[in-house]
mmCIF file of C-alpha atoms in Angstrom:
data_model
loop_
_atom_site.group_PDB
_atom_site.id
_atom_site.type_symbol
_atom_site.label_atom_id
_atom_site.label_comp_id
_atom_site.label_asym_id
_atom_site.label_seq_id
_atom_site.Cartn_x
_atom_site.Cartn_y
_atom_site.Cartn_z
ATOM 1 C CA LYS A 1493 0.159 -0.145 -0.181
ATOM 2 C CA THR A 1494 2.899 2.472 1.093
ATOM 3 C CA LEU A 1495 4.317 2.407 -2.774
ATOM 4 C CA GLY A 1496 0.800 2.700 -4.571
ATOM 5 C CA PHE A 1497 -0.128 -0.716 -5.580
ATOM 6 C CA ASP A 1498 -1.692 -3.847 -3.756
ATOM 7 C CA ILE A 1499 -0.148 -7.350 -4.777
ATOM 8 C CA ASP A 1500 -2.291 -9.628 -7.096
ATOM 9 C CA TYR A 1501 -0.966 -13.149 -5.119
ATOM 10 C CA LYS A 1502 -1.807 -15.099 -8.241
ATOM 11 C CA LEU A 1503 0.640 -13.259 -10.405
ATOM 12 C CA LEU A 1504 2.923 -13.135 -7.811
ATOM 13 C CA ARG A 1505 2.914 -16.877 -7.938
ATOM 14 C CA ALA A 1506 3.355 -17.151 -11.317
ATOM 15 C CA GLU A 1507 6.091 -14.930 -11.319
ATOM 16 C CA PHE A 1508 7.904 -16.797 -8.687
ATOM 17 C CA MET A 1509 7.133 -20.118 -10.262
ATOM 18 C CA ARG A 1510 8.554 -18.628 -13.573
ATOM 19 C CA ARG A 1511 11.830 -17.701 -12.129
ATOM 20 C CA GLY A 1512 12.762 -21.053 -10.889
ATOM 21 C CA LYS A 1513 11.297 -24.235 -9.365
ATOM 22 C CA LEU A 1514 8.668 -23.507 -6.653
ATOM 23 C CA LEU A 1515 8.302 -25.733 -3.720
ATOM 24 C CA ARG A 1516 6.119 -24.349 -1.722
ATOM 25 C CA ALA A 1517 4.689 -20.581 -1.011
ATOM 26 C CA PHE A 1518 4.044 -19.668 2.247
ATOM 27 C CA TYR A 1519 1.985 -17.051 3.900
ATOM 28 C CA TYR A 1520 1.934 -15.971 7.488
ATOM 29 C CA THR A 1521 -0.664 -14.288 9.337
ATOM 30 C CA ALA A 1522 -2.622 -14.105 12.680
ATOM 31 C CA LEU A 1523 -6.380 -14.068 12.847
ATOM 32 C CA LEU A 1524 -8.635 -12.610 15.363
ATOM 33 C CA GLU A 1525 -11.169 -15.449 16.043
ATOM 34 C CA ASN A 1526 -13.423 -13.698 18.193
ATOM 35 C CA ASP A 1527 -14.510 -11.276 15.135
ATOM 36 C CA GLU A 1528 -17.463 -12.911 13.784
ATOM 37 C CA TYR A 1529 -15.843 -10.988 10.128
ATOM 38 C CA SER A 1530 -12.312 -10.558 9.625
ATOM 39 C CA PRO A 1531 -11.166 -8.586 7.177
ATOM 40 C CA ILE A 1532 -7.927 -10.744 6.214
ATOM 41 C CA ARG A 1533 -10.311 -13.919 6.091
ATOM 42 C CA PRO A 1534 -11.645 -13.917 2.540
ATOM 43 C CA LEU A 1535 -7.767 -13.212 1.232
ATOM 44 C CA VAL A 1536 -6.851 -16.388 3.790
ATOM 45 C CA ASP A 1537 -9.420 -18.828 2.040
ATOM 46 C CA TRP A 1538 -8.809 -17.405 -1.253
ATOM 47 C CA LEU A 1539 -4.588 -17.800 -0.679
ATOM 48 C CA ASN A 1540 -5.629 -21.801 0.978
ATOM 49 C CA TYR A 1541 -7.463 -22.045 -2.100
ATOM 50 C CA ASN A 1542 -5.005 -21.075 -4.799
ATOM 51 C CA GLY A 1543 -2.146 -22.643 -3.720
ATOM 52 C CA PHE A 1544 -0.444 -21.225 -0.894
ATOM 53 C CA SER A 1545 0.262 -22.794 2.182
ATOM 54 C CA MET A 1546 -1.458 -21.130 5.040
ATOM 55 C CA VAL A 1547 0.237 -20.468 8.554
ATOM 56 C CA THR A 1548 -1.858 -18.833 10.596
ATOM 57 C CA LYS A 1549 -2.253 -18.590 14.663
ATOM 58 C CA PRO A 1550 -4.552 -16.557 16.541
ATOM 59 C CA ALA A 1551 -3.902 -13.016 17.332
ATOM 60 C CA LYS A 1552 -3.646 -11.914 21.088
ATOM 61 C CA GLU A 1553 -5.787 -9.199 21.850
ATOM 62 C CA TYR A 1554 -4.811 -6.786 24.777
ATOM 63 C CA THR A 1555 -5.105 -3.408 26.563
ATOM 64 C CA ASP A 1556 -2.289 -1.396 26.980
ATOM 65 C CA SER A 1557 -1.110 0.942 29.361
ATOM 66 C CA MET A 1558 -3.591 4.170 28.159
ATOM 67 C CA GLY A 1559 -6.281 1.699 27.755
ATOM 68 C CA ARG A 1560 -6.743 1.299 23.847
ATOM 69 C CA ARG A 1561 -7.202 -2.174 22.405
ATOM 70 C CA LYS A 1562 -4.411 -3.932 20.880
ATOM 71 C CA VAL A 1563 -3.875 -6.794 18.852
ATOM 72 C CA LYS A 1564 -0.614 -8.730 18.423
ATOM 73 C CA GLY A 1565 0.223 -11.731 16.132
ATOM 74 C CA ASN A 1566 4.321 -11.850 15.167
ATOM 75 C CA MET A 1567 4.682 -14.750 13.277
ATOM 76 C CA ASP A 1568 8.312 -14.791 12.962
ATOM 77 C CA ILE A 1569 9.465 -17.586 14.724
ATOM 78 C CA GLU A 1570 7.014 -19.637 12.799
ATOM 79 C CA LEU A 1571 8.516 -18.421 9.266
ATOM 80 C CA ALA A 1572 12.046 -19.333 10.957
ATOM 81 C CA VAL A 1573 11.056 -22.952 12.436
ATOM 82 C CA ASP A 1574 9.941 -23.602 8.559
ATOM 83 C CA ALA A 1575 13.006 -22.328 6.531
ATOM 84 C CA MET A 1576 15.054 -24.490 8.880
ATOM 85 C CA GLU A 1577 12.920 -26.983 8.152
ATOM 86 C CA LEU A 1578 13.021 -26.695 4.692
ATOM 87 C CA ALA A 1579 16.536 -25.655 4.386
ATOM 88 C CA PRO A 1580 18.101 -29.239 3.619
ATOM 89 C CA ARG A 1581 15.313 -29.253 0.471
ATOM 90 C CA VAL A 1582 16.313 -26.346 -0.785
ATOM 91 C CA ASP A 1583 19.007 -24.146 -2.744
ATOM 92 C CA HIS A 1584 16.634 -20.918 -2.963
ATOM 93 C CA ILE A 1585 14.397 -19.093 0.066
ATOM 94 C CA VAL A 1586 12.686 -15.978 -1.185
ATOM 95 C CA ILE A 1587 11.310 -14.100 2.170
ATOM 96 C CA PHE A 1588 8.887 -11.234 1.677
ATOM 97 C CA SER A 1589 9.561 -8.897 5.001
ATOM 98 C CA GLY A 1590 12.012 -6.410 5.980
ATOM 99 C CA ASP A 1591 12.214 -6.958 9.792
ATOM 100 C CA GLY A 1592 15.820 -7.351 10.844
ATOM 101 C CA ASP A 1593 15.288 -9.808 13.150
ATOM 102 C CA PHE A 1594 15.279 -12.161 10.365
ATOM 103 C CA ARG A 1595 19.472 -11.279 9.677
ATOM 104 C CA PRO A 1596 19.911 -13.972 12.081
ATOM 105 C CA LEU A 1597 18.054 -16.684 9.982
ATOM 106 C CA VAL A 1598 19.224 -15.493 6.536
ATOM 107 C CA GLU A 1599 22.479 -15.715 8.191
ATOM 108 C CA SER A 1600 22.028 -19.264 9.601
ATOM 109 C CA LEU A 1601 20.456 -20.498 5.887
ATOM 110 C CA GLN A 1602 23.232 -19.441 3.955
ATOM 111 C CA ARG A 1603 25.609 -21.125 6.164
ATOM 112 C CA GLN A 1604 23.888 -24.031 5.418
ATOM 113 C CA GLY A 1605 24.495 -23.427 1.913
ATOM 114 C CA VAL A 1606 20.777 -22.105 1.032
ATOM 115 C CA ARG A 1607 20.511 -18.649 -1.289
ATOM 116 C CA VAL A 1608 18.069 -16.195 0.077
ATOM 117 C CA SER A 1609 16.210 -13.749 -1.671
ATOM 118 C CA VAL A 1610 14.805 -10.615 0.524
ATOM 119 C CA VAL A 1611 11.885 -8.725 -0.895
ATOM 120 C CA SER A 1612 10.900 -5.207 0.323
ATOM 121 C CA THR A 1613 11.442 -1.834 -0.139
ATOM 122 C CA ILE A 1614 13.822 1.170 0.247
ATOM 123 C CA ARG A 1615 11.595 3.600 -1.789
ATOM 124 C CA SER A 1616 9.205 3.954 1.202
ATOM 125 C CA GLN A 1617 9.591 6.398 3.833
ATOM 126 C CA PRO A 1618 10.861 5.274 6.111
ATOM 127 C CA PRO A 1619 12.275 2.327 4.315
ATOM 128 C CA MET A 1620 10.512 -0.803 4.913
ATOM 129 C CA ILE A 1621 13.570 -3.046 5.002
ATOM 130 C CA SER A 1622 16.105 -3.239 7.657
ATOM 131 C CA ASP A 1623 19.907 -2.042 6.518
ATOM 132 C CA ASP A 1624 21.346 -5.079 8.178
ATOM 133 C CA LEU A 1625 18.758 -7.440 6.622
ATOM 134 C CA ARG A 1626 19.364 -5.945 3.140
ATOM 135 C CA ARG A 1627 23.299 -6.305 3.531
ATOM 136 C CA GLN A 1628 23.040 -9.927 4.904
ATOM 137 C CA ALA A 1629 20.698 -11.562 1.711
ATOM 138 C CA ASP A 1630 22.387 -12.931 -1.227
ATOM 139 C CA ASN A 1631 19.505 -10.548 -3.189
ATOM 140 C CA PHE A 1632 17.594 -7.756 -2.332
ATOM 141 C CA ILE A 1633 14.763 -7.501 -4.599
ATOM 142 C CA GLU A 1634 12.680 -4.168 -4.725
ATOM 143 C CA LEU A 1635 9.294 -4.583 -4.607
ATOM 144 C CA GLU A 1636 8.176 -1.797 -5.973
ATOM 145 C CA ASP A 1637 10.288 -3.197 -9.201
ATOM 146 C CA LEU A 1638 7.691 -6.123 -9.008
ATOM 147 C CA ARG A 1639 5.026 -3.765 -9.656
ATOM 148 C CA GLU A 1640 4.431 -3.990 -13.490
ATOM 149 C CA VAL A 1641 4.817 -8.050 -12.737
ATOM 150 C CA ILE A 1642 2.742 -8.809 -9.469
ATOM 151 C CA GLY A 1643 1.015 -5.181 -8.899
ATOM 152 C CA ARG A 1644 -2.495 -4.149 -9.343
ATOM 153 C CA PRO A 1645 -4.506 -0.640 -8.229
ATOM 154 C CA PRO A 1646 -5.156 -0.595 -4.692
ATOM 155 C CA ARG A 1647 -8.214 -0.831 -3.798
ATOM 156 C CA ASP A 1648 -10.219 1.817 -2.612
ATOM 157 C CA ASN A 1649 -12.019 0.607 0.692
ATOM 158 C CA SER A 1650 -13.507 4.078 1.546
ATOM 159 C CA PRO A 1651 -17.065 4.874 1.786
ATOM 160 C CA GLU A 1652 -19.066 6.573 -0.779
#
């Protein structure tokens, strides 16, 4: 959204199948289970039906010290465990994240002989990728450079 386009996940999957042998495409997200309708549920269902391996867990809700309702749903450990389990069976892993917490994971995968590409952007303000992660990756793919291949215009969700 920050770059002015949404990702077309069918095109995304097709593009990475074109670039090499795609073993599995994972999508990680936390879900609010007590809400009757989650805005991400249709996407999760669509991705699951269209060839993505969905990794979900319940999001945790809490109230912060200011009394605001907050939602916490970090999927870093799940992604890291899956990557480490897959490492002996693959030669290349692509991670769509800019989170610097993944730098040690990338380094470990590289020590195991796995090439790691990271997809994120440095063209947003602030950049959405940690400099450490970008430098550690074997290959950095600028998300905006994929716009023509995997992008679609953003949906306008504002009421009329």
